[in-house]
Amino acid sequence: MDMDWSPFWISMTTAGASIGITFFLGLFCAWGVMSIRNEKIKIILDGILTLPLVLPPTVMGFFLLYIFGVKRPVGRWLAEYFGVRVVFSWGATVLAAVAMSFPLMYRSSRGALEQVDQDLADAARTLGMREWDIFWKILFANAVPGVAGGGVLAFARGLGEFGATAMIAGNIAGRTRTLPMAVYAEVAAGNMEKAWGYTAVIIGLGLMSMTLMNLAAARAGRKGK
Protein backbone atom coordinates (compact mmCIF):
# COMPACT_ATOMS: atom_id res chain seq x y z
CA MET A 1 0.00 0.00 0.00
CA ASP A 2 1.54 3.27 -1.18
CA MET A 3 0.03 5.96 1.05
CA ASP A 4 0.17 9.67 0.33
CA TRP A 5 1.48 11.24 3.54
CA SER A 6 0.55 14.81 2.62
CA PRO A 7 -2.77 14.58 4.55
CA PHE A 8 -0.77 13.70 7.68
CA TRP A 9 1.50 16.74 7.35
CA ILE A 10 -1.40 19.03 6.44
CA SER A 11 -3.33 17.82 9.49
CA MET A 12 -0.35 18.24 11.82
CA THR A 13 0.48 21.75 10.59
CA THR A 14 -3.19 22.71 10.71
CA ALA A 15 -3.66 21.39 14.25
CA GLY A 16 -0.38 22.98 15.35
CA ALA A 17 -1.27 26.40 13.95
CA SER A 18 -4.82 26.22 15.29
CA ILE A 19 -3.80 25.31 18.85
CA GLY A 20 -1.31 28.19 18.80
CA ILE A 21 -4.27 30.51 18.23
CA THR A 22 -6.92 28.64 20.23
CA PHE A 23 -4.79 28.21 23.35
CA PHE A 24 -4.35 31.90 24.06
CA LEU A 25 -7.72 32.96 22.63
CA GLY A 26 -9.59 30.43 24.78
CA LEU A 27 -7.50 31.21 27.85
CA PHE A 28 -8.00 34.97 27.70
CA CYS A 29 -11.70 34.66 26.86
CA ALA A 30 -12.13 32.39 29.87
CA TRP A 31 -10.37 34.93 32.09
CA GLY A 32 -12.45 37.76 30.64
CA VAL A 33 -15.79 36.00 31.14
CA MET A 34 -14.79 34.84 34.63
CA SER A 35 -13.97 38.45 35.59
CA ILE A 36 -17.41 39.79 34.61
CA ARG A 37 -19.57 40.60 37.64
CA ASN A 38 -22.92 40.80 35.86
CA GLU A 39 -24.28 37.24 35.84
CA LYS A 40 -26.71 37.83 32.96
CA ILE A 41 -23.95 39.14 30.68
CA LYS A 42 -21.71 36.27 31.77
CA ILE A 43 -24.37 33.68 30.88
CA ILE A 44 -25.01 35.25 27.47
CA LEU A 45 -21.31 35.46 26.57
CA ASP A 46 -20.69 31.93 27.82
CA GLY A 47 -23.51 30.66 25.61
CA ILE A 48 -22.16 32.47 22.54
CA LEU A 49 -18.59 31.25 23.07
CA THR A 50 -19.72 27.68 23.67
CA LEU A 51 -22.21 27.59 20.78
CA PRO A 52 -19.82 25.98 18.22
CA LEU A 53 -19.60 22.99 20.55
CA VAL A 54 -23.28 22.12 20.05
CA LEU A 55 -23.77 23.27 16.45
CA PRO A 56 -23.20 20.78 13.60
CA PRO A 57 -19.73 21.36 12.08
CA THR A 58 -21.32 21.93 8.65
CA VAL A 59 -23.33 24.81 10.10
CA MET A 60 -20.16 26.40 11.48
CA GLY A 61 -18.55 25.84 8.09
CA PHE A 62 -21.50 27.57 6.44
CA PHE A 63 -21.10 30.60 8.73
CA LEU A 64 -17.37 30.75 7.99
CA LEU A 65 -18.02 30.45 4.26
CA TYR A 66 -20.63 33.21 4.47
CA ILE A 67 -18.16 35.50 6.28
CA PHE A 68 -14.95 34.75 4.40
CA GLY A 69 -16.29 33.96 0.92
CA VAL A 70 -14.64 35.98 -1.86
CA LYS A 71 -17.91 37.82 -2.56
CA ARG A 72 -18.56 38.60 1.11
CA PRO A 73 -17.37 41.82 2.79
CA VAL A 74 -14.61 40.27 4.92
CA GLY A 75 -13.41 37.87 2.25
CA ARG A 76 -13.47 40.55 -0.45
CA TRP A 77 -11.62 43.02 1.80
CA LEU A 78 -8.86 40.48 2.53
CA ALA A 79 -8.51 39.67 -1.16
CA GLU A 80 -8.47 43.28 -2.37
CA TYR A 81 -6.16 44.84 0.23
CA PHE A 82 -3.95 41.93 1.27
CA GLY A 83 -4.21 39.53 -1.64
CA VAL A 84 -5.36 36.80 0.73
CA ARG A 85 -8.03 34.37 -0.39
CA VAL A 86 -9.17 32.36 2.61
CA VAL A 87 -11.66 29.94 1.03
CA PHE A 88 -10.18 26.69 -0.32
CA SER A 89 -6.73 27.45 1.09
CA TRP A 90 -4.62 25.91 3.86
CA GLY A 91 -5.56 28.91 6.00
CA ALA A 92 -9.18 27.82 5.71
CA THR A 93 -8.33 24.48 7.33
CA VAL A 94 -6.76 26.38 10.24
CA LEU A 95 -9.78 28.67 10.50
CA ALA A 96 -12.16 25.70 10.62
CA ALA A 97 -10.03 23.95 13.25
CA VAL A 98 -9.90 27.09 15.42
CA ALA A 99 -13.67 27.58 15.19
CA MET A 100 -14.44 24.00 16.24
CA SER A 101 -11.74 23.55 18.90
CA PHE A 102 -12.11 26.94 20.60
CA PRO A 103 -15.08 26.00 22.85
CA LEU A 104 -13.15 23.06 24.31
CA MET A 105 -10.18 25.26 25.17
CA TYR A 106 -12.44 27.97 26.55
CA ARG A 107 -14.50 25.65 28.75
CA SER A 108 -11.46 23.77 30.05
CA SER A 109 -9.60 27.00 30.83
CA ARG A 110 -12.54 28.57 32.59
CA GLY A 111 -13.12 25.48 34.69
CA ALA A 112 -9.43 25.33 35.66
CA LEU A 113 -9.21 29.04 36.48
CA GLU A 114 -12.38 28.99 38.57
CA GLN A 115 -11.01 26.13 40.68
CA VAL A 116 -8.11 28.28 41.85
CA ASP A 117 -8.66 29.64 45.37
CA GLN A 118 -9.87 33.20 44.76
CA ASP A 119 -8.60 34.23 48.21
CA LEU A 120 -5.10 34.07 46.75
CA ALA A 121 -6.05 36.61 44.08
CA ASP A 122 -7.81 38.84 46.63
CA ALA A 123 -4.75 38.77 48.90
CA ALA A 124 -2.54 39.75 45.96
CA ARG A 125 -4.83 42.71 45.21
CA THR A 126 -4.54 43.95 48.78
CA LEU A 127 -0.76 43.90 48.31
CA GLY A 128 -1.07 46.06 45.20
CA MET A 129 -0.35 43.44 42.56
CA ARG A 130 -1.60 44.29 39.07
CA GLU A 131 -4.43 42.20 37.55
CA TRP A 132 -2.15 41.07 34.70
CA ASP A 133 0.42 39.78 37.21
CA ILE A 134 -2.31 38.15 39.29
CA PHE A 135 -3.51 36.30 36.22
CA TRP A 136 -0.10 34.92 35.20
CA LYS A 137 1.53 34.41 38.59
CA ILE A 138 -1.47 33.15 40.57
CA LEU A 139 -4.45 32.09 38.46
CA PHE A 140 -2.64 30.63 35.45
CA ALA A 141 0.24 29.22 37.51
CA ASN A 142 -2.19 27.20 39.64
CA ALA A 143 -4.42 26.20 36.72
CA VAL A 144 -1.68 24.97 34.38
CA PRO A 145 -2.58 21.22 34.50
CA GLY A 146 -6.25 21.85 33.70
CA VAL A 147 -5.42 24.41 31.01
CA ALA A 148 -2.87 22.04 29.48
CA GLY A 149 -5.46 19.26 29.40
CA GLY A 150 -7.83 21.57 27.56
CA GLY A 151 -5.06 22.41 25.10
CA VAL A 152 -4.46 18.75 24.33
CA LEU A 153 -8.18 18.17 23.85
CA ALA A 154 -8.47 21.22 21.57
CA PHE A 155 -5.46 20.02 19.56
CA ALA A 156 -7.09 16.62 19.08
CA ARG A 157 -10.36 18.27 18.03
CA GLY A 158 -8.57 20.40 15.48
CA LEU A 159 -6.75 17.34 14.19
CA GLY A 160 -10.01 15.48 13.61
CA GLU A 161 -12.07 18.34 12.16
CA PHE A 162 -14.07 17.36 9.07
CA GLY A 163 -17.43 19.11 8.56
CA ALA A 164 -16.39 22.77 8.76
CA THR A 165 -13.21 21.99 6.82
CA ALA A 166 -15.19 20.42 3.99
CA MET A 167 -17.38 23.51 3.74
CA ILE A 168 -14.74 26.25 3.70
CA ALA A 169 -11.51 24.49 2.65
CA GLY A 170 -12.73 21.70 0.41
CA ASN A 171 -10.86 18.48 -0.28
CA ILE A 172 -7.93 19.54 -2.46
CA ALA A 173 -5.18 16.90 -2.58
CA GLY A 174 -1.85 18.20 -1.31
CA ARG A 175 -3.39 21.48 -0.19
CA THR A 176 -6.44 21.15 2.07
CA ARG A 177 -6.91 17.37 2.28
CA THR A 178 -6.48 16.57 5.97
CA LEU A 179 -6.53 13.04 7.41
CA PRO A 180 -10.33 12.96 7.95
CA MET A 181 -10.84 14.28 4.42
CA ALA A 182 -8.41 11.64 3.10
CA VAL A 183 -10.43 8.87 4.75
CA TYR A 184 -13.59 10.20 3.13
CA ALA A 185 -11.91 10.52 -0.28
CA GLU A 186 -10.47 6.99 -0.20
CA VAL A 187 -13.78 5.43 0.90
CA ALA A 188 -15.59 7.33 -1.88
CA ALA A 189 -13.04 5.99 -4.36
CA GLY A 190 -13.38 2.44 -3.03
CA ASN A 191 -9.78 2.30 -1.74
CA MET A 192 -10.60 0.68 1.59
CA GLU A 193 -7.03 -0.35 2.33
CA LYS A 194 -5.78 3.23 2.17
CA ALA A 195 -8.82 4.40 4.14
CA TRP A 196 -7.90 1.92 6.90
CA GLY A 197 -4.31 3.20 6.82
CA TYR A 198 -5.37 6.81 7.36
CA THR A 199 -7.83 5.67 10.01
CA ALA A 200 -5.08 3.87 11.89
CA VAL A 201 -2.98 7.04 11.89
CA ILE A 202 -5.90 9.08 13.25
CA ILE A 203 -6.59 6.51 15.98
CA GLY A 204 -2.92 6.50 16.97
CA LEU A 205 -2.82 10.29 17.21
CA GLY A 206 -6.09 10.30 19.14
CA LEU A 207 -4.81 7.76 21.67
CA MET A 208 -1.64 9.80 22.16
CA SER A 209 -3.73 12.93 22.75
CA MET A 210 -5.97 11.18 25.27
CA THR A 211 -2.96 9.78 27.10
CA LEU A 212 -1.45 13.25 27.41
CA MET A 213 -4.78 14.67 28.62
CA ASN A 214 -5.12 11.92 31.25
CA LEU A 215 -1.58 12.59 32.45
CA ALA A 216 -2.42 16.29 32.79
CA ALA A 217 -5.61 15.42 34.70
CA ALA A 218 -3.69 13.06 37.00
CA ARG A 219 -1.14 15.78 37.70
CA ALA A 220 -3.93 18.21 38.50
CA GLY A 221 -5.46 15.68 40.88
CA ARG A 222 -2.16 15.15 42.71
CA LYS A 223 -1.65 18.91 42.95
CA GLY A 224 -5.09 19.38 44.43
CA LYS A 225 -4.41 16.97 47.31
Steps between C-alpha positions, in 0.01 A plus 500: 500500500654827382349769723514871428631657821407857408168477693700412813727804467210729409307379805798542733583851377133596512453368854828659610411842360145482634602409856749788495204732443235313700713457812544869571163606357313247715709578807450876485130469416457273801676754722292783355166324550600384849582861596156634402284581803165520322364144498257559212776631272724213609234241411436657159870521410562147625218373279635681193857378553387143560251491211739339244522201733132413450451615140557251215847558348341557157299788645817659638661444161205673335540803729873515426435470127239776521747729681821425312366421152665702222173684430435578867619822668776345713620260233494768230685747725776246573535419131504861379731656760721209604474260209385227737233257388386299800251258342648175365845576641711346777406800714138391471585166662657690791198729526262203512713325763513814717123549477423142605770455766463839670203406725693206646797720586274771638294268720804312630686823578206657676442191710869485597522871582183495709637214711790715617445636852379856439627603845850484354405754233324723755806493727721598206271796425529624857878495453469716189572238236375585151217291348728387215757371751227337708380315193841362398663449839200374698202394289681354199788359706257298713277400208774377266410125512133563420583756231755263347241222492263731316777584254560134423128442452471805272801380299337160452173665395679713245682194371174314442294786355300402191164675449604866520818422306302343217281809475764774496823324395378221276687178431793606282775236488833630627346828612195467726453122521543420869495147644120492554449632147743236368298223665184633338668532159644147508169344610319690222755366252466145633860486629418338833857397574625858484196617697592252776859628492394861554254386765775320688710817500208704636431243773867499599510879524173501693628246753817704549291813559276325752801360683651847531167642621466225763854567620416870534181413691692264730755772570221743580347247738830447683551876524156547648568259788 
